PDB file of C-alpha atoms in Angstrom:
ATOM      1  CA  MET A   1      61.511 -34.792 -35.885  1.00 47.00           C
ATOM      2  CA  LYS A   2      61.783 -36.766 -39.125  1.00 78.00           C
ATOM      3  CA  GLY A   3      63.853 -34.144 -40.908  1.00 93.00           C
ATOM      4  CA  LYS A   4      63.160 -30.921 -42.735  1.00 96.00           C
ATOM      5  CA  ILE A   5      60.930 -29.783 -45.586  1.00 98.00           C
ATOM      6  CA  SER A   6      61.716 -26.636 -47.547  1.00 98.00           C
ATOM      7  CA  ILE A   7      58.698 -24.744 -48.837  1.00 98.00           C
ATOM      8  CA  VAL A   8      59.577 -22.398 -51.704  1.00 98.00           C
ATOM      9  CA  ILE A   9      57.061 -19.593 -52.285  1.00 98.00           C
ATOM     10  CA  PRO A  10      57.562 -17.497 -55.451  1.00 97.00           C
ATOM     11  CA  VAL A  11      55.624 -14.252 -55.156  1.00 97.00           C
ATOM     12  CA  TYR A  12      54.880 -11.247 -57.349  1.00 95.00           C
ATOM     13  CA  ASN A  13      52.441  -8.465 -56.405  1.00 94.00           C
ATOM     14  CA  GLU A  14      50.498 -10.493 -53.837  1.00 93.00           C
ATOM     15  CA  GLU A  15      50.169  -7.942 -51.019  1.00 94.00           C
ATOM     16  CA  ASN A  16      46.600  -9.087 -50.311  1.00 90.00           C
ATOM     17  CA  PHE A  17      47.405 -12.791 -49.987  1.00 89.00           C
ATOM     18  CA  ILE A  18      51.006 -13.268 -48.895  1.00 95.00           C
ATOM     19  CA  ASN A  19      50.589 -12.941 -45.111  1.00 94.00           C
ATOM     20  CA  GLU A  20      47.657 -15.363 -45.090  1.00 94.00           C
ATOM     21  CA  THR A  21      49.665 -17.766 -47.255  1.00 95.00           C
ATOM     22  CA  ILE A  22      52.645 -17.710 -44.894  1.00 96.00           C
ATOM     23  CA  SER A  23      50.353 -18.214 -41.889  1.00 94.00           C
ATOM     24  CA  LYS A  24      48.693 -21.233 -43.505  1.00 96.00           C
ATOM     25  CA  VAL A  25      52.065 -22.716 -44.453  1.00 96.00           C
ATOM     26  CA  ILE A  26      53.298 -22.311 -40.871  1.00 95.00           C
ATOM     27  CA  ASP A  27      50.164 -23.907 -39.433  1.00 94.00           C
ATOM     28  CA  ALA A  28      49.949 -26.724 -42.002  1.00 96.00           C
ATOM     29  CA  ASP A  29      50.455 -30.328 -40.911  1.00 96.00           C
ATOM     30  CA  SER A  30      53.944 -31.333 -42.091  1.00 95.00           C
ATOM     31  CA  ARG A  31      53.819 -34.895 -40.714  1.00 94.00           C
ATOM     32  CA  GLY A  32      56.533 -34.171 -38.168  1.00 93.00           C
ATOM     33  CA  TYR A  33      58.973 -32.457 -40.510  1.00 95.00           C
ATOM     34  CA  GLU A  34      60.594 -29.182 -39.487  1.00 95.00           C
ATOM     35  CA  LYS A  35      59.750 -26.360 -41.924  1.00 96.00           C
ATOM     36  CA  GLU A  36      62.112 -24.082 -43.805  1.00 97.00           C
ATOM     37  CA  ILE A  37      60.041 -21.422 -45.598  1.00 97.00           C
ATOM     38  CA  ILE A  38      61.840 -19.644 -48.430  1.00 98.00           C
ATOM     39  CA  ILE A  39      59.953 -16.715 -49.980  1.00 98.00           C
ATOM     40  CA  VAL A  40      61.289 -15.372 -53.276  1.00 98.00           C
ATOM     41  CA  ASP A  41      59.833 -11.993 -54.183  1.00 98.00           C
ATOM     42  CA  ASP A  42      60.160 -11.500 -57.925  1.00 97.00           C
ATOM     43  CA  GLY A  43      60.481  -7.700 -57.990  1.00 96.00           C
ATOM     44  CA  SER A  44      56.998  -6.866 -56.673  1.00 96.00           C
ATOM     45  CA  ARG A  45      55.837  -3.287 -57.203  1.00 96.00           C
ATOM     46  CA  ASP A  46      53.217  -3.255 -54.472  1.00 96.00           C
ATOM     47  CA  LYS A  47      53.607  -3.731 -50.708  1.00 96.00           C
ATOM     48  CA  THR A  48      54.344  -7.444 -50.870  1.00 97.00           C
ATOM     49  CA  VAL A  49      57.921  -7.208 -49.565  1.00 97.00           C
ATOM     50  CA  GLU A  50      56.934  -4.679 -46.918  1.00 96.00           C
ATOM     51  CA  ASN A  51      54.161  -6.988 -45.718  1.00 96.00           C
ATOM     52  CA  ILE A  52      56.493 -10.000 -45.617  1.00 96.00           C
ATOM     53  CA  LYS A  53      59.125  -8.159 -43.591  1.00 95.00           C
ATOM     54  CA  LEU A  54      56.491  -6.917 -41.156  1.00 93.00           C
ATOM     55  CA  PHE A  55      55.090 -10.421 -40.827  1.00 92.00           C
ATOM     56  CA  ILE A  56      58.527 -11.861 -40.065  1.00 89.00           C
ATOM     57  CA  GLU A  57      59.183  -9.159 -37.470  1.00 86.00           C
ATOM     58  CA  ASN A  58      55.890  -9.833 -35.705  1.00 83.00           C
ATOM     59  CA  ARG A  59      55.926 -13.623 -35.963  1.00 71.00           C
ATOM     60  CA  HIS A  60      58.707 -15.000 -33.800  1.00 58.00           C
ATOM     61  CA  GLU A  61      60.374 -18.040 -35.293  1.00 57.00           C
ATOM     62  CA  ASN A  62      60.527 -21.218 -33.234  1.00 58.00           C
ATOM     63  CA  LYS A  63      62.184 -24.606 -33.402  1.00 58.00           C
ATOM     64  CA  ASN A  64      59.581 -25.892 -35.893  1.00 73.00           C
ATOM     65  CA  PHE A  65      60.097 -23.366 -38.687  1.00 86.00           C
ATOM     66  CA  VAL A  66      62.377 -20.684 -40.075  1.00 91.00           C
ATOM     67  CA  ILE A  67      61.553 -18.043 -42.705  1.00 94.00           C
ATOM     68  CA  LYS A  68      63.979 -16.697 -45.301  1.00 95.00           C
ATOM     69  CA  LEU A  69      63.207 -13.850 -47.735  1.00 97.00           C
ATOM     70  CA  ILE A  70      64.935 -13.367 -51.085  1.00 97.00           C
ATOM     71  CA  ALA A  71      63.911  -9.979 -52.503  1.00 96.00           C
ATOM     72  CA  LYS A  72      64.828  -9.582 -56.174  1.00 97.00           C
ATOM     73  CA  GLU A  73      65.024  -6.102 -57.634  1.00 94.00           C
ATOM     74  CA  LYS A  74      64.018  -7.173 -61.147  1.00 95.00           C
ATOM     75  CA  ASN A  75      60.972  -9.204 -62.173  1.00 96.00           C
ATOM     76  CA  GLU A  76      62.114 -12.270 -64.144  1.00 96.00           C
ATOM     77  CA  GLY A  77      59.265 -14.761 -63.806  1.00 94.00           C
ATOM     78  CA  LYS A  78      58.113 -17.738 -61.744  1.00 94.00           C
ATOM     79  CA  GLY A  79      60.712 -20.138 -63.125  1.00 95.00           C
ATOM     80  CA  ALA A  80      63.590 -17.813 -62.293  1.00 96.00           C
ATOM     81  CA  ALA A  81      62.214 -17.214 -58.793  1.00 97.00           C
ATOM     82  CA  LEU A  82      61.893 -20.946 -58.163  1.00 98.00           C
ATOM     83  CA  LYS A  83      65.450 -21.549 -59.317  1.00 98.00           C
ATOM     84  CA  ASN A  84      66.682 -18.916 -56.845  1.00 98.00           C
ATOM     85  CA  GLY A  85      64.642 -20.554 -54.103  1.00 98.00           C
ATOM     86  CA  PHE A  86      65.705 -24.142 -54.839  1.00 98.00           C
ATOM     87  CA  LEU A  87      69.369 -23.201 -54.576  1.00 98.00           C
ATOM     88  CA  GLU A  88      68.758 -21.842 -51.060  1.00 98.00           C
ATOM     89  CA  THR A  89      66.945 -24.900 -49.740  1.00 98.00           C
ATOM     90  CA  THR A  90      68.442 -27.307 -47.217  1.00 97.00           C
ATOM     91  CA  GLY A  91      65.432 -29.586 -46.681  1.00 97.00           C
ATOM     92  CA  ASP A  92      65.129 -33.322 -47.266  1.00 98.00           C
ATOM     93  CA  ILE A  93      61.948 -32.561 -49.248  1.00 98.00           C
ATOM     94  CA  VAL A  94      61.134 -29.419 -51.250  1.00 98.00           C
ATOM     95  CA  ILE A  95      57.559 -28.230 -51.875  1.00 98.00           C
ATOM     96  CA  ILE A  96      56.508 -25.481 -54.286  1.00 98.00           C
ATOM     97  CA  GLN A  97      53.781 -23.291 -52.791  1.00 97.00           C
ATOM     98  CA  ASP A  98      52.085 -20.614 -54.905  1.00 94.00           C
ATOM     99  CA  ALA A  99      51.530 -17.367 -53.007  1.00 93.00           C
ATOM    100  CA  ASP A 100      47.909 -16.851 -54.061  1.00 88.00           C
ATOM    101  CA  LEU A 101      46.399 -19.815 -52.155  1.00 89.00           C
ATOM    102  CA  GLU A 102      44.958 -21.453 -55.265  1.00 89.00           C
ATOM    103  CA  TYR A 103      46.648 -24.503 -53.749  1.00 93.00           C
ATOM    104  CA  SER A 104      45.937 -25.228 -50.087  1.00 94.00           C
ATOM    105  CA  PRO A 105      48.680 -26.081 -47.562  1.00 96.00           C
ATOM    106  CA  ASP A 106      46.043 -28.312 -45.962  1.00 95.00           C
ATOM    107  CA  ASP A 107      47.053 -30.833 -48.638  1.00 96.00           C
ATOM    108  CA  TYR A 108      50.648 -31.178 -47.394  1.00 98.00           C
ATOM    109  CA  PRO A 109      49.968 -34.528 -45.667  1.00 97.00           C
ATOM    110  CA  LEU A 110      48.706 -35.929 -48.993  1.00 96.00           C
ATOM    111  CA  LEU A 111      51.763 -34.629 -50.838  1.00 97.00           C
ATOM    112  CA  LEU A 112      54.187 -35.981 -48.231  1.00 97.00           C
ATOM    113  CA  GLU A 113      52.598 -39.410 -47.817  1.00 96.00           C
ATOM    114  CA  SER A 114      54.414 -41.012 -50.748  1.00 96.00           C
ATOM    115  CA  PHE A 115      57.774 -39.783 -49.429  1.00 97.00           C
ATOM    116  CA  VAL A 116      57.038 -41.294 -46.018  1.00 95.00           C
ATOM    117  CA  THR A 117      55.564 -44.611 -47.148  1.00 95.00           C
ATOM    118  CA  HIS A 118      57.065 -45.247 -50.611  1.00 95.00           C
ATOM    119  CA  ASN A 119      60.403 -43.362 -50.627  1.00 96.00           C
ATOM    120  CA  ALA A 120      59.190 -41.163 -53.479  1.00 97.00           C
ATOM    121  CA  ASP A 121      61.577 -38.945 -55.433  1.00 98.00           C
ATOM    122  CA  VAL A 122      58.900 -36.678 -56.936  1.00 98.00           C
ATOM    123  CA  VAL A 123      55.201 -36.114 -56.244  1.00 98.00           C
ATOM    124  CA  TYR A 124      52.777 -34.070 -58.362  1.00 98.00           C
ATOM    125  CA  GLY A 125      49.477 -32.888 -56.900  1.00 96.00           C
ATOM    126  CA  SER A 126      46.753 -33.366 -59.504  1.00 95.00           C
ATOM    127  CA  ARG A 127      43.682 -31.157 -59.746  1.00 91.00           C
ATOM    128  CA  PHE A 128      41.933 -33.694 -61.966  1.00 89.00           C
ATOM    129  CA  ILE A 129      41.951 -36.994 -60.054  1.00 89.00           C
ATOM    130  CA  SER A 130      40.710 -35.660 -56.724  1.00 73.00           C
ATOM    131  CA  ASN A 131      37.375 -35.812 -54.903  1.00 74.00           C
ATOM    132  CA  ARG A 132      38.435 -32.794 -52.835  1.00 72.00           C
ATOM    133  CA  PRO A 133      36.770 -29.366 -53.351  1.00 66.00           C
ATOM    134  CA  HIS A 134      37.437 -27.580 -56.641  1.00 62.00           C
ATOM    135  CA  ARG A 135      36.282 -24.128 -57.584  1.00 61.00           C
ATOM    136  CA  VAL A 136      34.463 -24.200 -60.942  1.00 56.00           C
ATOM    137  CA  LEU A 137      36.026 -21.758 -63.408  1.00 58.00           C
ATOM    138  CA  TYR A 138      37.241 -21.654 -67.018  1.00 61.00           C
ATOM    139  CA  PHE A 139      36.513 -24.503 -69.445  1.00 75.00           C
ATOM    140  CA  TRP A 140      39.219 -23.379 -71.873  1.00 69.00           C
ATOM    141  CA  HIS A 141      41.863 -23.412 -69.126  1.00 73.00           C
ATOM    142  CA  TYR A 142      40.815 -26.946 -68.247  1.00 76.00           C
ATOM    143  CA  LEU A 143      41.009 -28.012 -71.899  1.00 82.00           C
ATOM    144  CA  ALA A 144      44.389 -26.330 -72.398  1.00 82.00           C
ATOM    145  CA  ASN A 145      45.786 -28.017 -69.292  1.00 83.00           C
ATOM    146  CA  ASN A 146      44.653 -31.407 -70.544  1.00 87.00           C
ATOM    147  CA  MET A 147      46.089 -30.848 -74.016  1.00 91.00           C
ATOM    148  CA  LEU A 148      49.451 -29.686 -72.650  1.00 92.00           C
ATOM    149  CA  THR A 149      49.587 -32.652 -70.279  1.00 95.00           C
ATOM    150  CA  LEU A 150      48.755 -35.059 -73.122  1.00 96.00           C
ATOM    151  CA  PHE A 151      51.429 -33.557 -75.380  1.00 95.00           C
ATOM    152  CA  SER A 152      53.980 -33.717 -72.566  1.00 95.00           C
ATOM    153  CA  ASN A 153      53.031 -37.331 -71.811  1.00 96.00           C
ATOM    154  CA  VAL A 154      53.558 -38.318 -75.450  1.00 96.00           C
ATOM    155  CA  LEU A 155      57.149 -37.084 -75.286  1.00 96.00           C
ATOM    156  CA  THR A 156      57.972 -38.167 -71.718  1.00 95.00           C
ATOM    157  CA  ASN A 157      56.103 -41.487 -71.798  1.00 95.00           C
ATOM    158  CA  LEU A 158      54.427 -40.650 -68.483  1.00 96.00           C
ATOM    159  CA  ASN A 159      50.738 -41.031 -67.614  1.00 96.00           C
ATOM    160  CA  LEU A 160      50.323 -37.777 -65.663  1.00 97.00           C
ATOM    161  CA  THR A 161      46.895 -36.174 -65.417  1.00 95.00           C
ATOM    162  CA  ASP A 162      48.155 -32.672 -64.491  1.00 95.00           C
ATOM    163  CA  MET A 163      51.607 -31.698 -65.760  1.00 95.00           C
ATOM    164  CA  GLU A 164      50.852 -27.991 -65.212  1.00 93.00           C
ATOM    165  CA  THR A 165      50.020 -28.366 -61.523  1.00 95.00           C
ATOM    166  CA  GLY A 166      51.485 -25.817 -59.141  1.00 93.00           C
ATOM    167  CA  TYR A 167      51.998 -28.439 -56.449  1.00 97.00           C
ATOM    168  CA  LYS A 168      55.242 -30.210 -57.288  1.00 98.00           C
ATOM    169  CA  VAL A 169      57.305 -31.833 -54.540  1.00 98.00           C
ATOM    170  CA  PHE A 170      60.856 -33.142 -54.842  1.00 98.00           C
ATOM    171  CA  ARG A 171      63.498 -34.966 -52.898  1.00 98.00           C
ATOM    172  CA  GLY A 172      65.726 -32.120 -51.735  1.00 98.00           C
ATOM    173  CA  ASP A 173      69.058 -33.312 -53.104  1.00 97.00           C
ATOM    174  CA  LEU A 174      67.408 -34.108 -56.442  1.00 98.00           C
ATOM    175  CA  ILE A 175      65.964 -30.640 -57.075  1.00 98.00           C
ATOM    176  CA  ARG A 176      69.175 -28.958 -55.896  1.00 98.00           C
ATOM    177  CA  GLU A 177      71.070 -31.025 -58.458  1.00 97.00           C
ATOM    178  CA  ILE A 178      68.643 -30.069 -61.233  1.00 97.00           C
ATOM    179  CA  ALA A 179      68.206 -26.382 -60.285  1.00 97.00           C
ATOM    180  CA  PRO A 180      71.440 -25.001 -61.843  1.00 97.00           C
ATOM    181  CA  LYS A 181      70.367 -26.451 -65.207  1.00 96.00           C
ATOM    182  CA  LEU A 182      66.929 -24.793 -65.268  1.00 96.00           C
ATOM    183  CA  LYS A 183      66.486 -22.298 -68.102  1.00 95.00           C
ATOM    184  CA  SER A 184      62.793 -21.327 -68.154  1.00 91.00           C
ATOM    185  CA  LYS A 185      62.208 -18.004 -66.428  1.00 89.00           C
ATOM    186  CA  ARG A 186      58.415 -17.912 -66.619  1.00 85.00           C
ATOM    187  CA  PHE A 187      55.675 -20.550 -66.623  1.00 78.00           C
ATOM    188  CA  GLY A 188      57.762 -22.771 -68.897  1.00 88.00           C
ATOM    189  CA  PHE A 189      59.175 -24.167 -65.680  1.00 94.00           C
ATOM    190  CA  GLU A 190      56.355 -26.742 -65.539  1.00 95.00           C
ATOM    191  CA  PRO A 191      57.131 -28.564 -68.814  1.00 95.00           C
ATOM    192  CA  GLU A 192      60.876 -28.086 -68.310  1.00 96.00           C
ATOM    193  CA  ILE A 193      61.061 -29.684 -64.869  1.00 97.00           C
ATOM    194  CA  THR A 194      58.801 -32.508 -66.038  1.00 97.00           C
ATOM    195  CA  ALA A 195      61.076 -33.184 -69.009  1.00 96.00           C
ATOM    196  CA  ARG A 196      64.222 -33.064 -66.878  1.00 96.00           C
ATOM    197  CA  ILE A 197      63.063 -35.425 -64.152  1.00 96.00           C
ATOM    198  CA  THR A 198      61.911 -38.046 -66.668  1.00 94.00           C
ATOM    199  CA  LYS A 199      65.481 -38.305 -67.951  1.00 92.00           C
ATOM    200  CA  ILE A 200      66.618 -39.562 -64.536  1.00 93.00           C
ATOM    201  CA  LYS A 201      66.884 -43.344 -64.313  1.00 91.00           C
ATOM    202  CA  ASP A 202      64.891 -45.338 -61.748  1.00 93.00           C
ATOM    203  CA  LEU A 203      62.945 -42.277 -60.609  1.00 95.00           C
ATOM    204  CA  LYS A 204      60.024 -43.024 -58.281  1.00 97.00           C
ATOM    205  CA  MET A 205      57.288 -40.548 -59.209  1.00 98.00           C
ATOM    206  CA  PHE A 206      53.771 -40.346 -57.785  1.00 98.00           C
ATOM    207  CA  GLU A 207      50.637 -38.290 -58.396  1.00 97.00           C
ATOM    208  CA  VAL A 208      48.019 -37.517 -55.720  1.00 96.00           C
ATOM    209  CA  GLY A 209      44.666 -35.747 -55.862  1.00 95.00           C
ATOM    210  CA  ILE A 210      44.487 -32.261 -54.322  1.00 95.00           C
ATOM    211  CA  SER A 211      41.939 -29.496 -53.817  1.00 91.00           C
ATOM    212  CA  TYR A 212      42.029 -26.370 -55.976  1.00 88.00           C
ATOM    213  CA  TRP A 213      40.689 -22.846 -55.509  1.00 78.00           C
ATOM    214  CA  GLY A 214      41.470 -21.167 -58.827  1.00 66.00           C
ATOM    215  CA  ARG A 215      41.339 -17.394 -59.187  1.00 52.00           C
ATOM    216  CA  THR A 216      39.676 -15.309 -61.868  1.00 56.00           C
ATOM    217  CA  TYR A 217      41.639 -12.683 -63.781  1.00 48.00           C
ATOM    218  CA  GLN A 218      39.802 -10.028 -61.793  1.00 54.00           C
ATOM    219  CA  GLU A 219      41.161 -11.651 -58.630  1.00 51.00           C
ATOM    220  CA  GLY A 220      44.726 -11.545 -59.891  1.00 48.00           C
ATOM    221  CA  LYS A 221      45.327 -14.651 -62.019  1.00 53.00           C
ATOM    222  CA  LYS A 222      48.460 -14.046 -64.108  1.00 52.00           C
ATOM    223  CA  ILE A 223      48.809 -16.894 -66.605  1.00 61.00           C
ATOM    224  CA  GLY A 224      47.271 -16.330 -70.052  1.00 62.00           C
ATOM    225  CA  TRP A 225      46.844 -17.909 -73.483  1.00 60.00           C
ATOM    226  CA  LYS A 226      50.280 -16.734 -74.630  1.00 73.00           C
ATOM    227  CA  ASP A 227      51.824 -18.819 -71.864  1.00 67.00           C
ATOM    228  CA  GLY A 228      49.939 -21.837 -73.198  1.00 70.00           C
ATOM    229  CA  VAL A 229      51.404 -21.333 -76.671  1.00 80.00           C
ATOM    230  CA  LYS A 230      54.887 -20.964 -75.189  1.00 82.00           C
ATOM    231  CA  ALA A 231      54.356 -24.137 -73.170  1.00 81.00           C
ATOM    232  CA  ILE A 232      53.858 -26.147 -76.386  1.00 89.00           C
ATOM    233  CA  LEU A 233      57.191 -24.911 -77.699  1.00 90.00           C
ATOM    234  CA  GLU A 234      58.898 -25.561 -74.379  1.00 90.00           C
ATOM    235  CA  ILE A 235      57.554 -29.103 -74.174  1.00 92.00           C
ATOM    236  CA  MET A 236      59.245 -29.788 -77.516  1.00 93.00           C
ATOM    237  CA  ARG A 237      62.392 -27.870 -76.595  1.00 92.00           C
ATOM    238  CA  PHE A 238      63.123 -29.592 -73.307  1.00 92.00           C
ATOM    239  CA  ASN A 239      62.071 -33.092 -74.376  1.00 92.00           C
ATOM    240  CA  LEU A 240      63.661 -33.170 -77.815  1.00 89.00           C
ATOM    241  CA  PHE A 241      66.514 -30.676 -77.911  1.00 83.00           C
ATOM    242  CA  SER A 242      67.779 -30.065 -74.375  1.00 72.00           C
ATOM    243  CA  ARG A 243      70.013 -32.019 -72.035  1.00 68.00           C
TER     244      ARG A 243
END
């Protein structure tokens, strides 16, 4: 074994997807790393927690993975759930995995490669520089993502293509050091974490192309235009006014 990766899965009302997500995470190629799977339920009102507990009971853990469940009583948002999860991790590398399978665990080898070969500190999985399969969906979401990434790049002096990506991977000790400082409780986590890591000297950051299977609103997509407006404000807040 090379070490351990911690996979943090924030989840809210995903009773139809969560068991399949956990199964795919367990079966995913982790390039020899042991897996620590930390699921943070953000106050789900459906059978998500019940399904997770049943899954854990029926799926015996082995030497290659362990599953931990943090069940929050109150819904606070993705950012708050991730903060809770980061603080519980013990892995050498920490991966964020959305619970809805818009992002495929099949891409773990791509995300881990830069840690193995280049001693990366942070890796972002980009939906926009990949030749891997992409579901065709909303033009305005695509445009908003590009505008937010451009605005973030102006203030961070990075050349990212996908700041809003759900696949962000960190050196474990680095994200555990940053986690107590995180303030964004919802989708503002993306610009906040990007702003915070760029303030770290000599950071080795990489971006790799990934596949993407986006959901429609009818299928359960949660982010909306209001979150995009908030993201603009949070990009300014965490790059210009926050330490």
